[in-house]
PDB file of C-alpha atoms in Angstrom:
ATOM      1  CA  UNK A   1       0.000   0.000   0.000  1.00  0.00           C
ATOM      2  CA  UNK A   2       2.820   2.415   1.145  1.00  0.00           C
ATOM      3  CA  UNK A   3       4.461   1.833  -2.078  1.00  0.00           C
ATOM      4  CA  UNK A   4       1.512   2.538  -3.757  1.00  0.00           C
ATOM      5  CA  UNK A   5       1.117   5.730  -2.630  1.00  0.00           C
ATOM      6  CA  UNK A   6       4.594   6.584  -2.739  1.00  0.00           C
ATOM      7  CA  UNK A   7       4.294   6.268  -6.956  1.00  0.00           C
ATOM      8  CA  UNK A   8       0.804   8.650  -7.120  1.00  0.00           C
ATOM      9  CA  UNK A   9       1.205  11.847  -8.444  1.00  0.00           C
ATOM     10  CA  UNK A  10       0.455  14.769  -5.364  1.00  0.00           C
ATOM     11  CA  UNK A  11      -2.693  16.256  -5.856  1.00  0.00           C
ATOM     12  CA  UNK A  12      -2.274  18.711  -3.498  1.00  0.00           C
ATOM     13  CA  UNK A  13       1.254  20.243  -5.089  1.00  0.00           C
ATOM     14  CA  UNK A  14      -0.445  19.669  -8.857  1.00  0.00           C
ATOM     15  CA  UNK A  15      -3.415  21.951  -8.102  1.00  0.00           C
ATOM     16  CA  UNK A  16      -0.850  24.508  -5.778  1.00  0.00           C
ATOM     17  CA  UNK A  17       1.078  24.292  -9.268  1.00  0.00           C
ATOM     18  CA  UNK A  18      -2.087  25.174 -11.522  1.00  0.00           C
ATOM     19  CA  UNK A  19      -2.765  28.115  -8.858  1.00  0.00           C
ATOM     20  CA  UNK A  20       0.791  29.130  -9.478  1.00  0.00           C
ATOM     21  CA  UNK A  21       0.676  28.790 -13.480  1.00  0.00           C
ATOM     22  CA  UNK A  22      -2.559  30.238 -13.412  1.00  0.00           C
ATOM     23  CA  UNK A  23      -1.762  33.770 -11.719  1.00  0.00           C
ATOM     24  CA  UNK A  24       1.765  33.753 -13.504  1.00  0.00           C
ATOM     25  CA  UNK A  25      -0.389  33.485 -16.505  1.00  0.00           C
ATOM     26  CA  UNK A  26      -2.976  36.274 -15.442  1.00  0.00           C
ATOM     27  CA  UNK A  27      -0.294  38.494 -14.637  1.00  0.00           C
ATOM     28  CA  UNK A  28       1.484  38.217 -18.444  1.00  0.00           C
ATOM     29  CA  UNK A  29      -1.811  39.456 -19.389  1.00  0.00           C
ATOM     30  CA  UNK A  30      -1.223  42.332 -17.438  1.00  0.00           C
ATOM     31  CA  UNK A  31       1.861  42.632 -19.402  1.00  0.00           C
ATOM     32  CA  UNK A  32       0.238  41.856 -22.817  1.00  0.00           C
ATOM     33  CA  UNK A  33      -3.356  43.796 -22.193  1.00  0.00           C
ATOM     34  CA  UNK A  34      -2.109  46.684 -20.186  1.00  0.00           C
ATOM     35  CA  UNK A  35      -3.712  49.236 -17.321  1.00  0.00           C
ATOM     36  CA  UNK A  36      -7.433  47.945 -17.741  1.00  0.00           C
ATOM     37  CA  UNK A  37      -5.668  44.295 -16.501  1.00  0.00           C
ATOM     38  CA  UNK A  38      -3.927  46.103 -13.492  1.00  0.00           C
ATOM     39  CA  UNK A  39      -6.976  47.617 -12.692  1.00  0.00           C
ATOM     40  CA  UNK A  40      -9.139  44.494 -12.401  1.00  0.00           C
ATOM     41  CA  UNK A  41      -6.482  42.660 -10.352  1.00  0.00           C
ATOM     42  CA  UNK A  42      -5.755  45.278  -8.016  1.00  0.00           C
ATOM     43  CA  UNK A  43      -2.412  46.690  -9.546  1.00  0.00           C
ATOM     44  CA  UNK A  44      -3.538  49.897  -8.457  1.00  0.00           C
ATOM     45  CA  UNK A  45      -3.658  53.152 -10.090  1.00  0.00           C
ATOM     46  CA  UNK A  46      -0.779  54.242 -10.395  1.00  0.00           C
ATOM     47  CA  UNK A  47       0.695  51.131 -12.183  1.00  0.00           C
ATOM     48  CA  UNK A  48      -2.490  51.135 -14.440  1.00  0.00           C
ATOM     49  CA  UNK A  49      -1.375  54.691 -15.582  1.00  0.00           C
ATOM     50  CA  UNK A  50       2.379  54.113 -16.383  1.00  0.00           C
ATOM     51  CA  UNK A  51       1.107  51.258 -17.722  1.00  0.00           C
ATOM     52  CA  UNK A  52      -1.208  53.112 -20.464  1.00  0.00           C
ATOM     53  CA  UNK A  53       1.738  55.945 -20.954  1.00  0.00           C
ATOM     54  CA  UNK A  54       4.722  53.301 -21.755  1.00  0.00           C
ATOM     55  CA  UNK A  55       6.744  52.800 -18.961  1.00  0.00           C
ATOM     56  CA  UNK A  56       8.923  49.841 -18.681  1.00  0.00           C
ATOM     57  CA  UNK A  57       8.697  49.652 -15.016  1.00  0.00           C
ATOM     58  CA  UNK A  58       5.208  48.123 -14.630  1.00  0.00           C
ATOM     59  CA  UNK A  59       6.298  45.608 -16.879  1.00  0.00           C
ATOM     60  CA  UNK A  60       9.569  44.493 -15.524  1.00  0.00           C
ATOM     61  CA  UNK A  61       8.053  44.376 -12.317  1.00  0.00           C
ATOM     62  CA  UNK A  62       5.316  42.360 -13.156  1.00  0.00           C
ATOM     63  CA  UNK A  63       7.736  40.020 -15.379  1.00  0.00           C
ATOM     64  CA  UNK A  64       9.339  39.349 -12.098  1.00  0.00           C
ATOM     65  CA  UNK A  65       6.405  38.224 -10.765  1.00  0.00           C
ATOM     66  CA  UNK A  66       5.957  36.057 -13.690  1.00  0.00           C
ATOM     67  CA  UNK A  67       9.183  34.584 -13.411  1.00  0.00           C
ATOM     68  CA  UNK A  68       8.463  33.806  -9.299  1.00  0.00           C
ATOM     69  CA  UNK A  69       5.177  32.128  -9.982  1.00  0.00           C
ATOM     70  CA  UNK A  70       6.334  29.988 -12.805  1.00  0.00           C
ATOM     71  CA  UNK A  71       9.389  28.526 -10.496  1.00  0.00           C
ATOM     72  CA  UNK A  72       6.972  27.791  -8.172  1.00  0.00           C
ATOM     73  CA  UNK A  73       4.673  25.803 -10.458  1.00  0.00           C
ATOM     74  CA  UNK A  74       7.590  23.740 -11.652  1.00  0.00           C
ATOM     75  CA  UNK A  75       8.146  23.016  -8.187  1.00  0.00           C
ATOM     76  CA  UNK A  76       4.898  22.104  -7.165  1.00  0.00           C
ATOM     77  CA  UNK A  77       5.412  19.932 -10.031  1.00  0.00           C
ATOM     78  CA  UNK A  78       8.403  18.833  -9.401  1.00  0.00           C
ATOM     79  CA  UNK A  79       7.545  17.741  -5.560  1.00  0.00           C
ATOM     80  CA  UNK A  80       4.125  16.431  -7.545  1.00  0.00           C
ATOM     81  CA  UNK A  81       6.740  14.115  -9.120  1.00  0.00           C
ATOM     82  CA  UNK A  82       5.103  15.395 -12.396  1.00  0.00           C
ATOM     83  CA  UNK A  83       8.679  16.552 -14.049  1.00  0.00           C
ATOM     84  CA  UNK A  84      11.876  15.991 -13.183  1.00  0.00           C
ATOM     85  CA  UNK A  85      13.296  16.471  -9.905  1.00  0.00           C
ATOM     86  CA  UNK A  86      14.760  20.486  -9.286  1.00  0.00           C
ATOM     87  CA  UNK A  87      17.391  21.328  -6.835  1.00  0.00           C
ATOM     88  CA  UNK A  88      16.462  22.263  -3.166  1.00  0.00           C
ATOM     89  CA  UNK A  89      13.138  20.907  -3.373  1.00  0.00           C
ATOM     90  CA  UNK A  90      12.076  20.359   0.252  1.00  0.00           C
ATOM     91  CA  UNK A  91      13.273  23.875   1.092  1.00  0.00           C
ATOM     92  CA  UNK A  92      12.047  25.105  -2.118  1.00  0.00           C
ATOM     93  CA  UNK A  93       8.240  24.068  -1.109  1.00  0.00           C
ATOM     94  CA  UNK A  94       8.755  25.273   2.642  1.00  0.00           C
ATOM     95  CA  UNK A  95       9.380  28.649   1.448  1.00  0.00           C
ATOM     96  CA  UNK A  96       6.539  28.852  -1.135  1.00  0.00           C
ATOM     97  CA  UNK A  97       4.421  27.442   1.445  1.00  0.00           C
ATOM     98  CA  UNK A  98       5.319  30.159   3.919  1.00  0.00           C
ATOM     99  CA  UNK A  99       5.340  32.877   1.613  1.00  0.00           C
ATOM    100  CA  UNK A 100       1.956  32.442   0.256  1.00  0.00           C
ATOM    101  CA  UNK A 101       0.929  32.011   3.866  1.00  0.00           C
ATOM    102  CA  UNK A 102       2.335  34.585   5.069  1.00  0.00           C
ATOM    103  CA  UNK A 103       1.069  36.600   2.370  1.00  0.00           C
ATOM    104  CA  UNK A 104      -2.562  35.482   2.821  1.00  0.00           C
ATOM    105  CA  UNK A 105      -2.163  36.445   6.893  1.00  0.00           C
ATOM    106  CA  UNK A 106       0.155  39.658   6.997  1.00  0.00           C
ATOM    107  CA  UNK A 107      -2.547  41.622   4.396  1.00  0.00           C
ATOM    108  CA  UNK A 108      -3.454  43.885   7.501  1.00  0.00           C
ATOM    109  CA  UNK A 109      -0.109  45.487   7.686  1.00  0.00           C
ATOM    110  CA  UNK A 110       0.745  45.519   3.799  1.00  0.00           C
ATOM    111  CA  UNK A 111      -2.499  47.514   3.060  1.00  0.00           C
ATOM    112  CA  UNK A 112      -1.500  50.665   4.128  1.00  0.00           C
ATOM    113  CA  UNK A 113       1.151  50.433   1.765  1.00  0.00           C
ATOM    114  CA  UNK A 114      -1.516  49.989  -1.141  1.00  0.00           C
ATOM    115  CA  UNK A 115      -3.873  52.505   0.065  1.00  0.00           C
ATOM    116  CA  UNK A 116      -5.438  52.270  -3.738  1.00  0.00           C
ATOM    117  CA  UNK A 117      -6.584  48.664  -3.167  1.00  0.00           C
ATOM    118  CA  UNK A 118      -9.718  48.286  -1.902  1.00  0.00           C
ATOM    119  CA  UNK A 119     -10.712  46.226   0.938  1.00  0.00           C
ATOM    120  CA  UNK A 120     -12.751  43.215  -1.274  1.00  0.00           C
ATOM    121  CA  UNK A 121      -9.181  43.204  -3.130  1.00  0.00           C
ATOM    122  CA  UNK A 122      -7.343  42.062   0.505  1.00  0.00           C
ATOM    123  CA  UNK A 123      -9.763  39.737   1.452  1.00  0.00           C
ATOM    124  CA  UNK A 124     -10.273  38.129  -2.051  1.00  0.00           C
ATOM    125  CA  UNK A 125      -6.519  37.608  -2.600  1.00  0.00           C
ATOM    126  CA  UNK A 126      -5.453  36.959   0.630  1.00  0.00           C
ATOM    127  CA  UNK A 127      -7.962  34.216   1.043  1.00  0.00           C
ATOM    128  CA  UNK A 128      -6.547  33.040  -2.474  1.00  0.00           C
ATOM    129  CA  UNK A 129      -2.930  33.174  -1.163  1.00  0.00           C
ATOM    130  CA  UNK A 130      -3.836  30.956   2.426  1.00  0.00           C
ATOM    131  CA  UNK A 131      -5.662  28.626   0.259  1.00  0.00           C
ATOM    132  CA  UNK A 132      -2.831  28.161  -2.170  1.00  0.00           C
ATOM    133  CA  UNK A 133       0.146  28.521   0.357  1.00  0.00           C
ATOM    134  CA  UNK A 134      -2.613  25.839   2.249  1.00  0.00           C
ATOM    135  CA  UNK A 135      -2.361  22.844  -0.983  1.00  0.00           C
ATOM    136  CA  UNK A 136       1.504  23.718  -1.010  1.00  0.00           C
ATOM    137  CA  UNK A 137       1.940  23.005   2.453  1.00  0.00           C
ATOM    138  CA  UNK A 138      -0.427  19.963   2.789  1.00  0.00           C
ATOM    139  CA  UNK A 139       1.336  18.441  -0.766  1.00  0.00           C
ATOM    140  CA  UNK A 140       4.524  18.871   1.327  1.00  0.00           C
ATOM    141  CA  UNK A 141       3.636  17.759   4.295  1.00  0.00           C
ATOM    142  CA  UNK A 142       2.186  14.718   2.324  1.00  0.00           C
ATOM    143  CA  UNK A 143       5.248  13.518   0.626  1.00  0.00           C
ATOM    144  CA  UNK A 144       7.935  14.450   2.901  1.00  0.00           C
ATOM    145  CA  UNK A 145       9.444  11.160   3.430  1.00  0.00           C
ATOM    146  CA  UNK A 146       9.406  10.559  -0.476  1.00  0.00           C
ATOM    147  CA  UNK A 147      11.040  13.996  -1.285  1.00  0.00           C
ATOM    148  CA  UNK A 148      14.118  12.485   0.612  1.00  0.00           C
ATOM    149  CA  UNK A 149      16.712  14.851   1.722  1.00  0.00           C
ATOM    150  CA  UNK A 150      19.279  15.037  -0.804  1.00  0.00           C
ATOM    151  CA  UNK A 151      18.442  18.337  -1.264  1.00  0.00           C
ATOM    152  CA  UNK A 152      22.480  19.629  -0.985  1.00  0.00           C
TER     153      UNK A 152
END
């Protein structure tokens, strides 16, 4: 039985990975579509606007984004044993874990940073964040012992 379940495929880290591939997707559009797609996922104004005038910097920053949430989908993968094994991944999926759980509980003290967001926007993607920092950390927790610890 153990063996068994040591071969299935993590359900919890494959649909962490979607969530991951999904907003790294969503936020390309932001890239591609511009300041009516920073708008409606609570870029804020400001971004919106340099956006819709041509600066580089809402898109660079955003890219980086990109770039984050696509690493972590191949590592929810990768832990998912879905493709190939990547470097570091037990303490790869610990710290995706705790950073979208962190992210999902610490809203209250970012917001004042983001006074343009509105307060539907914290609740709706913090409560998007715990739930995917939540299938991360459960599809971690899961296959811990299978993940090994040759992680050096």
């Amino acid at each position: 039985m153990q063996e068994t379940e040591t071969l299935d495929k993590n359900r919890y880290l494959i649909m962490g990975a979607l969530c991951s591939g999904i907003a790294a997707i969503s936020h390309l559009g932001c890239i591609v579509f511009g300041g009516d797609w920073y708008r409606f996922f609570g870029a804020g104004e400001q971004m919106a606007v340099m956006s819709e005038q041509g600066s580089l910097y809402p898109a660079i920053v955003t890219f980086l984004i990109v770039v984050v949430l696509s690493l972590w989908c191949l590592y929810g993968l990768s832990g998912a044993r879905v493709i190939l094994r990547l470097p570091l991944l037990r303490l790869g999926l610990c710290v995706i874990s705790f950073i979208y759980l962190l992210r999902g509980v610490a809203f209250v003290g970012i917001m004042p940073l983001f006074p343009e967001n509105g307060l539907m926007f914290w609740l709706i993607s913090s409560g998007v964040c715990l739930s995917v920092g939540g299938l991360y950390a459960i599809g971690t927790y899961q296959c811990w012992h299978v993940l090994g610890s040759n992680d050096s």
